[in-house]
């Protein structure tokens, strides 16, 4: 790991299950995890908040859920963007199109984003950052609303999912057109963040291998880090419980948890 590189390790889906929450707590106490992103409407969110309050050095942000997850406001308030169960569907592309073209969908989207920021504020936790489930805030409409509303709640930092193809290539991978296109598209979000005066890491690692950030892969990334600030994000859990097996059957949650416990070994610059 080069001396002019700064890295932060983060965890998504905080609050999804108690197995995720336990992994976040242990990876922070025993490993390199420095921050986590909270799903405020998830089943284990109260447990996550209680744990976070016992971890004053854990930086917690909002993991905005607008696809493939539960809403705060429910279907009655969000008839155009949720199912009868009050959940957002997994149709990410179609959903993004609807958010762009439908004024009714955008009104509901804004109301739900506000409700999620309000729910986070109600926890009493300081808001360190915001990002989103499945990186839905890469959509310019979602990003604009997240930034505008978030700033009302003291938002100062967001994740810009910019994974450099050069880093992937340095690790022996072959980034294709999709990786290059996504990296180029991230400039739109970075420009939105800069105009709003929000901070963001220079690059983010974990997109290509989401759910598969094993220790071997993390060490390869650390050896190839460019200068500047890098966020490496994970989906850790202490075990593969029934809920995770249903939602993310192919994710290596436990391997990612182990990576967070062991990543510091041989890399003294890896600090929380």
PDB file of C-alpha atoms in Angstrom:
ATOM      1  CA  UNK A   1       0.000   0.000   0.000  1.00  0.00           C
ATOM      2  CA  UNK A   2       1.531   3.291  -1.125  1.00  0.00           C
ATOM      3  CA  UNK A   3       2.236   6.070   1.354  1.00  0.00           C
ATOM      4  CA  UNK A   4       0.211   8.694  -0.523  1.00  0.00           C
ATOM      5  CA  UNK A   5      -2.957   6.579  -0.454  1.00  0.00           C
ATOM      6  CA  UNK A   6      -5.669   6.870   2.160  1.00  0.00           C
ATOM      7  CA  UNK A   7      -8.211   4.075   2.546  1.00  0.00           C
ATOM      8  CA  UNK A   8     -11.415   3.682   4.527  1.00  0.00           C
ATOM      9  CA  UNK A   9     -13.256   0.379   4.907  1.00  0.00           C
ATOM     10  CA  UNK A  10     -17.038   0.567   4.966  1.00  0.00           C
ATOM     11  CA  UNK A  11     -20.001  -1.792   5.316  1.00  0.00           C
ATOM     12  CA  UNK A  12     -23.350  -1.590   3.544  1.00  0.00           C
ATOM     13  CA  UNK A  13     -26.727  -2.979   4.659  1.00  0.00           C
ATOM     14  CA  UNK A  14     -26.266  -2.155   8.350  1.00  0.00           C
ATOM     15  CA  UNK A  15     -29.629  -3.005   9.916  1.00  0.00           C
ATOM     16  CA  UNK A  16     -30.640  -5.656   7.387  1.00  0.00           C
ATOM     17  CA  UNK A  17     -30.147  -8.587   9.774  1.00  0.00           C
ATOM     18  CA  UNK A  18     -28.621  -9.115  13.196  1.00  0.00           C
ATOM     19  CA  UNK A  19     -25.902 -11.234  11.565  1.00  0.00           C
ATOM     20  CA  UNK A  20     -24.899  -8.177   9.518  1.00  0.00           C
ATOM     21  CA  UNK A  21     -25.037  -5.953  12.590  1.00  0.00           C
ATOM     22  CA  UNK A  22     -22.882  -8.314  14.596  1.00  0.00           C
ATOM     23  CA  UNK A  23     -20.327  -8.394  11.779  1.00  0.00           C
ATOM     24  CA  UNK A  24     -20.242  -4.593  11.643  1.00  0.00           C
ATOM     25  CA  UNK A  25     -19.699  -4.333  15.388  1.00  0.00           C
ATOM     26  CA  UNK A  26     -16.983  -6.979  15.494  1.00  0.00           C
ATOM     27  CA  UNK A  27     -15.222  -5.748  12.337  1.00  0.00           C
ATOM     28  CA  UNK A  28     -15.083  -2.292  13.888  1.00  0.00           C
ATOM     29  CA  UNK A  29     -13.878  -3.478  17.298  1.00  0.00           C
ATOM     30  CA  UNK A  30     -11.472  -6.148  16.066  1.00  0.00           C
ATOM     31  CA  UNK A  31     -10.682  -5.206  12.461  1.00  0.00           C
ATOM     32  CA  UNK A  32     -10.409  -2.282  10.092  1.00  0.00           C
ATOM     33  CA  UNK A  33     -14.041  -1.241   9.572  1.00  0.00           C
ATOM     34  CA  UNK A  34     -14.415   2.499  10.007  1.00  0.00           C
ATOM     35  CA  UNK A  35     -17.906   3.271   8.756  1.00  0.00           C
ATOM     36  CA  UNK A  36     -21.264   1.681   7.998  1.00  0.00           C
ATOM     37  CA  UNK A  37     -24.383   2.652   6.061  1.00  0.00           C
ATOM     38  CA  UNK A  38     -27.723   2.153   7.814  1.00  0.00           C
ATOM     39  CA  UNK A  39     -30.937   0.911   6.172  1.00  0.00           C
ATOM     40  CA  UNK A  40     -33.457   2.739   8.353  1.00  0.00           C
ATOM     41  CA  UNK A  41     -36.502   0.661   7.354  1.00  0.00           C
ATOM     42  CA  UNK A  42     -34.776  -2.722   7.527  1.00  0.00           C
ATOM     43  CA  UNK A  43     -35.909  -5.345  10.078  1.00  0.00           C
ATOM     44  CA  UNK A  44     -32.823  -5.126  12.296  1.00  0.00           C
ATOM     45  CA  UNK A  45     -32.389  -1.336  12.149  1.00  0.00           C
ATOM     46  CA  UNK A  46     -33.185  -0.814  15.878  1.00  0.00           C
ATOM     47  CA  UNK A  47     -30.519  -3.374  16.796  1.00  0.00           C
ATOM     48  CA  UNK A  48     -28.038  -1.644  14.463  1.00  0.00           C
ATOM     49  CA  UNK A  49     -28.720   1.738  16.075  1.00  0.00           C
ATOM     50  CA  UNK A  50     -28.240   0.305  19.564  1.00  0.00           C
ATOM     51  CA  UNK A  51     -24.907  -1.205  18.553  1.00  0.00           C
ATOM     52  CA  UNK A  52     -23.781   2.020  16.846  1.00  0.00           C
ATOM     53  CA  UNK A  53     -24.447   3.959  20.039  1.00  0.00           C
ATOM     54  CA  UNK A  54     -22.014   1.646  21.811  1.00  0.00           C
ATOM     55  CA  UNK A  55     -19.381   2.391  19.146  1.00  0.00           C
ATOM     56  CA  UNK A  56     -18.686   6.133  19.280  1.00  0.00           C
ATOM     57  CA  UNK A  57     -15.869   5.906  16.722  1.00  0.00           C
ATOM     58  CA  UNK A  58     -17.986   4.107  14.104  1.00  0.00           C
ATOM     59  CA  UNK A  59     -19.032   6.622  11.460  1.00  0.00           C
ATOM     60  CA  UNK A  60     -22.594   5.890  10.372  1.00  0.00           C
ATOM     61  CA  UNK A  61     -24.404   7.163   7.305  1.00  0.00           C
ATOM     62  CA  UNK A  62     -27.715   6.610   5.545  1.00  0.00           C
ATOM     63  CA  UNK A  63     -27.986   3.709   3.087  1.00  0.00           C
ATOM     64  CA  UNK A  64     -30.885   5.088   1.066  1.00  0.00           C
ATOM     65  CA  UNK A  65     -33.181   2.290  -0.145  1.00  0.00           C
ATOM     66  CA  UNK A  66     -35.151   3.036  -3.322  1.00  0.00           C
ATOM     67  CA  UNK A  67     -34.859  -0.350  -5.016  1.00  0.00           C
ATOM     68  CA  UNK A  68     -35.134  -3.921  -3.727  1.00  0.00           C
ATOM     69  CA  UNK A  69     -36.082  -3.127  -0.155  1.00  0.00           C
ATOM     70  CA  UNK A  70     -38.611  -1.769   2.310  1.00  0.00           C
ATOM     71  CA  UNK A  71     -39.876   1.810   2.253  1.00  0.00           C
ATOM     72  CA  UNK A  72     -40.497   3.998   5.288  1.00  0.00           C
ATOM     73  CA  UNK A  73     -43.777   5.519   4.105  1.00  0.00           C
ATOM     74  CA  UNK A  74     -45.506   2.380   2.786  1.00  0.00           C
ATOM     75  CA  UNK A  75     -47.647   1.694  -0.259  1.00  0.00           C
ATOM     76  CA  UNK A  76     -50.542   4.002   0.649  1.00  0.00           C
ATOM     77  CA  UNK A  77     -48.197   6.992   0.444  1.00  0.00           C
ATOM     78  CA  UNK A  78     -46.152   5.579  -2.439  1.00  0.00           C
ATOM     79  CA  UNK A  79     -48.622   3.897  -4.813  1.00  0.00           C
ATOM     80  CA  UNK A  80     -46.588   4.667  -7.932  1.00  0.00           C
ATOM     81  CA  UNK A  81     -43.217   3.383  -6.755  1.00  0.00           C
ATOM     82  CA  UNK A  82     -43.868   0.510  -4.322  1.00  0.00           C
ATOM     83  CA  UNK A  83     -45.758  -2.749  -4.397  1.00  0.00           C
ATOM     84  CA  UNK A  84     -48.731  -3.574  -2.204  1.00  0.00           C
ATOM     85  CA  UNK A  85     -46.281  -4.713   0.484  1.00  0.00           C
ATOM     86  CA  UNK A  86     -44.657  -1.278   0.594  1.00  0.00           C
ATOM     87  CA  UNK A  87     -41.410  -2.573  -0.885  1.00  0.00           C
ATOM     88  CA  UNK A  88     -39.444  -1.262  -3.832  1.00  0.00           C
ATOM     89  CA  UNK A  89     -39.041  -3.786  -6.623  1.00  0.00           C
ATOM     90  CA  UNK A  90     -35.771  -5.071  -8.048  1.00  0.00           C
ATOM     91  CA  UNK A  91     -36.482  -3.714 -11.550  1.00  0.00           C
ATOM     92  CA  UNK A  92     -33.706  -1.150 -11.315  1.00  0.00           C
ATOM     93  CA  UNK A  93     -33.584  -0.013 -14.946  1.00  0.00           C
ATOM     94  CA  UNK A  94     -37.361   0.307 -15.326  1.00  0.00           C
ATOM     95  CA  UNK A  95     -37.532   2.012 -11.945  1.00  0.00           C
ATOM     96  CA  UNK A  96     -34.899   4.532 -12.976  1.00  0.00           C
ATOM     97  CA  UNK A  97     -36.866   5.318 -16.124  1.00  0.00           C
ATOM     98  CA  UNK A  98     -40.040   5.838 -14.065  1.00  0.00           C
ATOM     99  CA  UNK A  99     -38.246   8.149 -11.649  1.00  0.00           C
ATOM    100  CA  UNK A 100     -37.088  10.204 -14.626  1.00  0.00           C
ATOM    101  CA  UNK A 101     -40.305  10.538 -16.648  1.00  0.00           C
ATOM    102  CA  UNK A 102     -43.115  10.478 -14.066  1.00  0.00           C
ATOM    103  CA  UNK A 103     -43.840  13.614 -12.006  1.00  0.00           C
ATOM    104  CA  UNK A 104     -45.987  11.537  -9.635  1.00  0.00           C
ATOM    105  CA  UNK A 105     -43.142   9.060  -9.122  1.00  0.00           C
ATOM    106  CA  UNK A 106     -40.717  11.904  -8.449  1.00  0.00           C
ATOM    107  CA  UNK A 107     -43.019  13.451  -5.841  1.00  0.00           C
ATOM    108  CA  UNK A 108     -43.269  10.127  -4.050  1.00  0.00           C
ATOM    109  CA  UNK A 109     -39.517   9.602  -4.427  1.00  0.00           C
ATOM    110  CA  UNK A 110     -38.803  12.957  -2.791  1.00  0.00           C
ATOM    111  CA  UNK A 111     -41.217  12.200   0.056  1.00  0.00           C
ATOM    112  CA  UNK A 112     -39.586   8.823   0.721  1.00  0.00           C
ATOM    113  CA  UNK A 113     -36.048  10.224   0.597  1.00  0.00           C
ATOM    114  CA  UNK A 114     -37.080  12.868   3.125  1.00  0.00           C
ATOM    115  CA  UNK A 115     -38.700  10.214   5.319  1.00  0.00           C
ATOM    116  CA  UNK A 116     -35.516   8.135   5.326  1.00  0.00           C
ATOM    117  CA  UNK A 117     -33.383  11.125   6.300  1.00  0.00           C
ATOM    118  CA  UNK A 118     -35.916  11.953   9.018  1.00  0.00           C
ATOM    119  CA  UNK A 119     -35.788   8.375  10.288  1.00  0.00           C
ATOM    120  CA  UNK A 120     -32.007   8.541  10.431  1.00  0.00           C
ATOM    121  CA  UNK A 121     -32.147  11.862  12.306  1.00  0.00           C
ATOM    122  CA  UNK A 122     -34.578  10.314  14.792  1.00  0.00           C
ATOM    123  CA  UNK A 123     -31.922   7.740  15.768  1.00  0.00           C
ATOM    124  CA  UNK A 124     -29.807  10.498  17.286  1.00  0.00           C
ATOM    125  CA  UNK A 125     -26.737   9.272  15.425  1.00  0.00           C
ATOM    126  CA  UNK A 126     -24.553  11.899  13.705  1.00  0.00           C
ATOM    127  CA  UNK A 127     -24.987  11.711   9.918  1.00  0.00           C
ATOM    128  CA  UNK A 128     -21.530  11.031   8.511  1.00  0.00           C
ATOM    129  CA  UNK A 129     -22.429  10.306   4.876  1.00  0.00           C
ATOM    130  CA  UNK A 130     -25.088   8.988   2.519  1.00  0.00           C
ATOM    131  CA  UNK A 131     -25.077   6.410  -0.244  1.00  0.00           C
ATOM    132  CA  UNK A 132     -27.734   4.072  -1.614  1.00  0.00           C
ATOM    133  CA  UNK A 133     -28.690   0.458  -2.033  1.00  0.00           C
ATOM    134  CA  UNK A 134     -27.560  -0.871  -5.433  1.00  0.00           C
ATOM    135  CA  UNK A 135     -26.053   2.613  -5.973  1.00  0.00           C
ATOM    136  CA  UNK A 136     -29.409   3.970  -7.085  1.00  0.00           C
ATOM    137  CA  UNK A 137     -28.071   7.491  -6.525  1.00  0.00           C
ATOM    138  CA  UNK A 138     -26.035   7.116  -9.716  1.00  0.00           C
ATOM    139  CA  UNK A 139     -29.354   8.128 -11.292  1.00  0.00           C
ATOM    140  CA  UNK A 140     -29.154  11.950 -11.664  1.00  0.00           C
ATOM    141  CA  UNK A 141     -32.751  12.472 -10.519  1.00  0.00           C
ATOM    142  CA  UNK A 142     -32.219  10.406  -7.379  1.00  0.00           C
ATOM    143  CA  UNK A 143     -28.874  12.097  -6.734  1.00  0.00           C
ATOM    144  CA  UNK A 144     -30.344  15.583  -7.066  1.00  0.00           C
ATOM    145  CA  UNK A 145     -33.068  14.789  -4.540  1.00  0.00           C
ATOM    146  CA  UNK A 146     -30.710  12.984  -2.162  1.00  0.00           C
ATOM    147  CA  UNK A 147     -28.302  15.908  -2.201  1.00  0.00           C
ATOM    148  CA  UNK A 148     -30.928  18.649  -1.899  1.00  0.00           C
ATOM    149  CA  UNK A 149     -32.873  16.964   0.873  1.00  0.00           C
ATOM    150  CA  UNK A 150     -29.811  15.538   2.568  1.00  0.00           C
ATOM    151  CA  UNK A 151     -28.209  18.959   2.948  1.00  0.00           C
ATOM    152  CA  UNK A 152     -31.255  20.012   5.012  1.00  0.00           C
ATOM    153  CA  UNK A 153     -30.237  17.269   7.455  1.00  0.00           C
ATOM    154  CA  UNK A 154     -26.574  18.234   7.555  1.00  0.00           C
ATOM    155  CA  UNK A 155     -25.272  15.968   4.792  1.00  0.00           C
ATOM    156  CA  UNK A 156     -21.623  16.740   3.991  1.00  0.00           C
ATOM    157  CA  UNK A 157     -20.359  13.571   2.277  1.00  0.00           C
ATOM    158  CA  UNK A 158     -21.612  11.027  -0.247  1.00  0.00           C
ATOM    159  CA  UNK A 159     -20.183   7.993  -1.976  1.00  0.00           C
ATOM    160  CA  UNK A 160     -19.363   8.425  -5.663  1.00  0.00           C
ATOM    161  CA  UNK A 161     -19.033   4.846  -6.993  1.00  0.00           C
ATOM    162  CA  UNK A 162     -16.008   5.493  -9.205  1.00  0.00           C
ATOM    163  CA  UNK A 163     -14.058   2.231  -9.561  1.00  0.00           C
ATOM    164  CA  UNK A 164     -10.962   2.892 -11.702  1.00  0.00           C
ATOM    165  CA  UNK A 165     -10.509   0.334 -14.498  1.00  0.00           C
ATOM    166  CA  UNK A 166      -6.746   0.887 -14.134  1.00  0.00           C
ATOM    167  CA  UNK A 167      -6.853  -0.577 -10.616  1.00  0.00           C
ATOM    168  CA  UNK A 168      -8.763  -3.614 -11.857  1.00  0.00           C
ATOM    169  CA  UNK A 169      -6.228  -4.072 -14.648  1.00  0.00           C
ATOM    170  CA  UNK A 170      -3.334  -3.777 -12.197  1.00  0.00           C
ATOM    171  CA  UNK A 171      -4.898  -6.654 -10.243  1.00  0.00           C
ATOM    172  CA  UNK A 172      -4.795  -8.868 -13.320  1.00  0.00           C
ATOM    173  CA  UNK A 173      -8.419  -8.385 -14.342  1.00  0.00           C
ATOM    174  CA  UNK A 174      -9.842  -7.355 -17.686  1.00  0.00           C
ATOM    175  CA  UNK A 175     -12.260  -4.474 -17.178  1.00  0.00           C
ATOM    176  CA  UNK A 176     -14.681  -4.437 -20.065  1.00  0.00           C
ATOM    177  CA  UNK A 177     -16.818  -1.768 -21.648  1.00  0.00           C
ATOM    178  CA  UNK A 178     -19.291  -1.795 -18.754  1.00  0.00           C
ATOM    179  CA  UNK A 179     -16.560  -1.026 -16.194  1.00  0.00           C
ATOM    180  CA  UNK A 180     -15.232   1.847 -18.300  1.00  0.00           C
ATOM    181  CA  UNK A 181     -18.745   3.192 -18.943  1.00  0.00           C
ATOM    182  CA  UNK A 182     -19.688   3.090 -15.251  1.00  0.00           C
ATOM    183  CA  UNK A 183     -16.480   4.878 -14.283  1.00  0.00           C
ATOM    184  CA  UNK A 184     -17.164   7.580 -16.876  1.00  0.00           C
ATOM    185  CA  UNK A 185     -20.799   7.926 -15.750  1.00  0.00           C
ATOM    186  CA  UNK A 186     -19.689   8.458 -12.151  1.00  0.00           C
ATOM    187  CA  UNK A 187     -18.373  11.867 -13.229  1.00  0.00           C
ATOM    188  CA  UNK A 188     -21.974  13.100 -13.455  1.00  0.00           C
ATOM    189  CA  UNK A 189     -22.548  12.318  -9.776  1.00  0.00           C
ATOM    190  CA  UNK A 190     -19.161  13.732  -8.793  1.00  0.00           C
ATOM    191  CA  UNK A 191     -20.039  17.000 -10.531  1.00  0.00           C
ATOM    192  CA  UNK A 192     -23.365  17.133  -8.670  1.00  0.00           C
ATOM    193  CA  UNK A 193     -21.580  16.552  -5.376  1.00  0.00           C
ATOM    194  CA  UNK A 194     -18.962  19.211  -6.039  1.00  0.00           C
ATOM    195  CA  UNK A 195     -21.570  21.803  -6.985  1.00  0.00           C
ATOM    196  CA  UNK A 196     -23.287  21.123  -3.658  1.00  0.00           C
ATOM    197  CA  UNK A 197     -20.015  21.340  -1.730  1.00  0.00           C
ATOM    198  CA  UNK A 198     -20.114  17.696  -0.662  1.00  0.00           C
ATOM    199  CA  UNK A 199     -17.010  15.613  -0.048  1.00  0.00           C
ATOM    200  CA  UNK A 200     -16.503  12.163  -1.583  1.00  0.00           C
ATOM    201  CA  UNK A 201     -13.666   9.631  -1.877  1.00  0.00           C
ATOM    202  CA  UNK A 202     -11.529   9.848  -4.999  1.00  0.00           C
ATOM    203  CA  UNK A 203     -12.301   6.245  -5.874  1.00  0.00           C
ATOM    204  CA  UNK A 204     -14.433   3.367  -4.596  1.00  0.00           C
ATOM    205  CA  UNK A 205     -13.591  -0.326  -4.801  1.00  0.00           C
ATOM    206  CA  UNK A 206     -16.058  -3.169  -4.464  1.00  0.00           C
ATOM    207  CA  UNK A 207     -18.425  -2.677  -7.401  1.00  0.00           C
ATOM    208  CA  UNK A 208     -17.059  -5.328  -9.748  1.00  0.00           C
ATOM    209  CA  UNK A 209     -16.838  -7.928  -6.995  1.00  0.00           C
ATOM    210  CA  UNK A 210     -19.752  -6.852  -4.813  1.00  0.00           C
ATOM    211  CA  UNK A 211     -20.358  -9.600  -2.304  1.00  0.00           C
ATOM    212  CA  UNK A 212     -17.037 -11.246  -3.107  1.00  0.00           C
ATOM    213  CA  UNK A 213     -14.485  -8.979  -1.450  1.00  0.00           C
ATOM    214  CA  UNK A 214     -12.307 -11.758  -0.073  1.00  0.00           C
ATOM    215  CA  UNK A 215      -9.056 -11.116   1.778  1.00  0.00           C
ATOM    216  CA  UNK A 216      -6.998 -12.135  -1.263  1.00  0.00           C
ATOM    217  CA  UNK A 217      -8.853  -9.663  -3.468  1.00  0.00           C
ATOM    218  CA  UNK A 218      -8.652  -6.874  -0.891  1.00  0.00           C
ATOM    219  CA  UNK A 219      -4.899  -7.316  -0.538  1.00  0.00           C
ATOM    220  CA  UNK A 220      -4.519  -7.158  -4.316  1.00  0.00           C
ATOM    221  CA  UNK A 221      -6.477  -3.898  -4.335  1.00  0.00           C
ATOM    222  CA  UNK A 222      -4.381  -2.446  -1.531  1.00  0.00           C
ATOM    223  CA  UNK A 223      -1.209  -3.207  -3.484  1.00  0.00           C
ATOM    224  CA  UNK A 224      -2.660  -1.408  -6.527  1.00  0.00           C
ATOM    225  CA  UNK A 225      -4.161   1.651  -4.822  1.00  0.00           C
ATOM    226  CA  UNK A 226      -3.733   4.947  -6.660  1.00  0.00           C
ATOM    227  CA  UNK A 227      -2.936   8.126  -4.725  1.00  0.00           C
ATOM    228  CA  UNK A 228      -5.751   9.930  -2.965  1.00  0.00           C
ATOM    229  CA  UNK A 229      -8.650   8.671  -0.883  1.00  0.00           C
ATOM    230  CA  UNK A 230     -10.236   5.282  -1.507  1.00  0.00           C
ATOM    231  CA  UNK A 231     -13.326   3.700  -0.001  1.00  0.00           C
ATOM    232  CA  UNK A 232     -13.505  -0.105  -0.072  1.00  0.00           C
ATOM    233  CA  UNK A 233     -16.981  -1.323   0.749  1.00  0.00           C
ATOM    234  CA  UNK A 234     -18.216  -4.690   1.949  1.00  0.00           C
ATOM    235  CA  UNK A 235     -21.358  -6.683   2.777  1.00  0.00           C
ATOM    236  CA  UNK A 236     -20.237  -8.564   5.899  1.00  0.00           C
ATOM    237  CA  UNK A 237     -22.168 -10.982   8.080  1.00  0.00           C
ATOM    238  CA  UNK A 238     -21.091 -13.391  10.792  1.00  0.00           C
ATOM    239  CA  UNK A 239     -23.057 -16.188   9.131  1.00  0.00           C
ATOM    240  CA  UNK A 240     -25.316 -16.780   6.156  1.00  0.00           C
ATOM    241  CA  UNK A 241     -28.738 -16.583   7.789  1.00  0.00           C
ATOM    242  CA  UNK A 242     -32.006 -17.429   6.029  1.00  0.00           C
ATOM    243  CA  UNK A 243     -32.764 -13.798   5.132  1.00  0.00           C
ATOM    244  CA  UNK A 244     -29.375 -13.259   3.482  1.00  0.00           C
ATOM    245  CA  UNK A 245     -29.595 -16.599   1.673  1.00  0.00           C
ATOM    246  CA  UNK A 246     -32.931 -15.452   0.229  1.00  0.00           C
ATOM    247  CA  UNK A 247     -31.901 -11.907  -0.682  1.00  0.00           C
ATOM    248  CA  UNK A 248     -28.284 -12.443  -1.766  1.00  0.00           C
ATOM    249  CA  UNK A 249     -27.733 -16.173  -2.231  1.00  0.00           C
ATOM    250  CA  UNK A 250     -24.412 -15.841  -4.055  1.00  0.00           C
ATOM    251  CA  UNK A 251     -22.771 -13.298  -1.732  1.00  0.00           C
ATOM    252  CA  UNK A 252     -19.802 -14.406   0.369  1.00  0.00           C
ATOM    253  CA  UNK A 253     -20.838 -12.492   3.471  1.00  0.00           C
ATOM    254  CA  UNK A 254     -18.689 -14.439   5.901  1.00  0.00           C
ATOM    255  CA  UNK A 255     -15.594 -14.218   3.677  1.00  0.00           C
ATOM    256  CA  UNK A 256     -16.064 -10.442   3.512  1.00  0.00           C
ATOM    257  CA  UNK A 257     -16.366 -10.316   7.303  1.00  0.00           C
ATOM    258  CA  UNK A 258     -13.132 -12.295   7.613  1.00  0.00           C
ATOM    259  CA  UNK A 259     -11.412  -9.894   5.207  1.00  0.00           C
ATOM    260  CA  UNK A 260     -12.363  -6.955   7.414  1.00  0.00           C
ATOM    261  CA  UNK A 261     -10.911  -8.729  10.436  1.00  0.00           C
ATOM    262  CA  UNK A 262      -7.629  -9.562   8.711  1.00  0.00           C
ATOM    263  CA  UNK A 263      -6.975  -6.793   6.180  1.00  0.00           C
ATOM    264  CA  UNK A 264      -4.646  -4.888   8.496  1.00  0.00           C
ATOM    265  CA  UNK A 265      -2.157  -7.784   8.567  1.00  0.00           C
ATOM    266  CA  UNK A 266       0.857  -6.728   6.516  1.00  0.00           C
ATOM    267  CA  UNK A 267      -0.626  -3.294   5.817  1.00  0.00           C
ATOM    268  CA  UNK A 268       0.116  -1.025   8.793  1.00  0.00           C
ATOM    269  CA  UNK A 269      -1.436   1.916   6.916  1.00  0.00           C
ATOM    270  CA  UNK A 270      -4.879   0.312   7.124  1.00  0.00           C
ATOM    271  CA  UNK A 271      -6.460   2.137  10.017  1.00  0.00           C
ATOM    272  CA  UNK A 272     -10.060   2.839  10.925  1.00  0.00           C
TER     273      UNK A 272
END
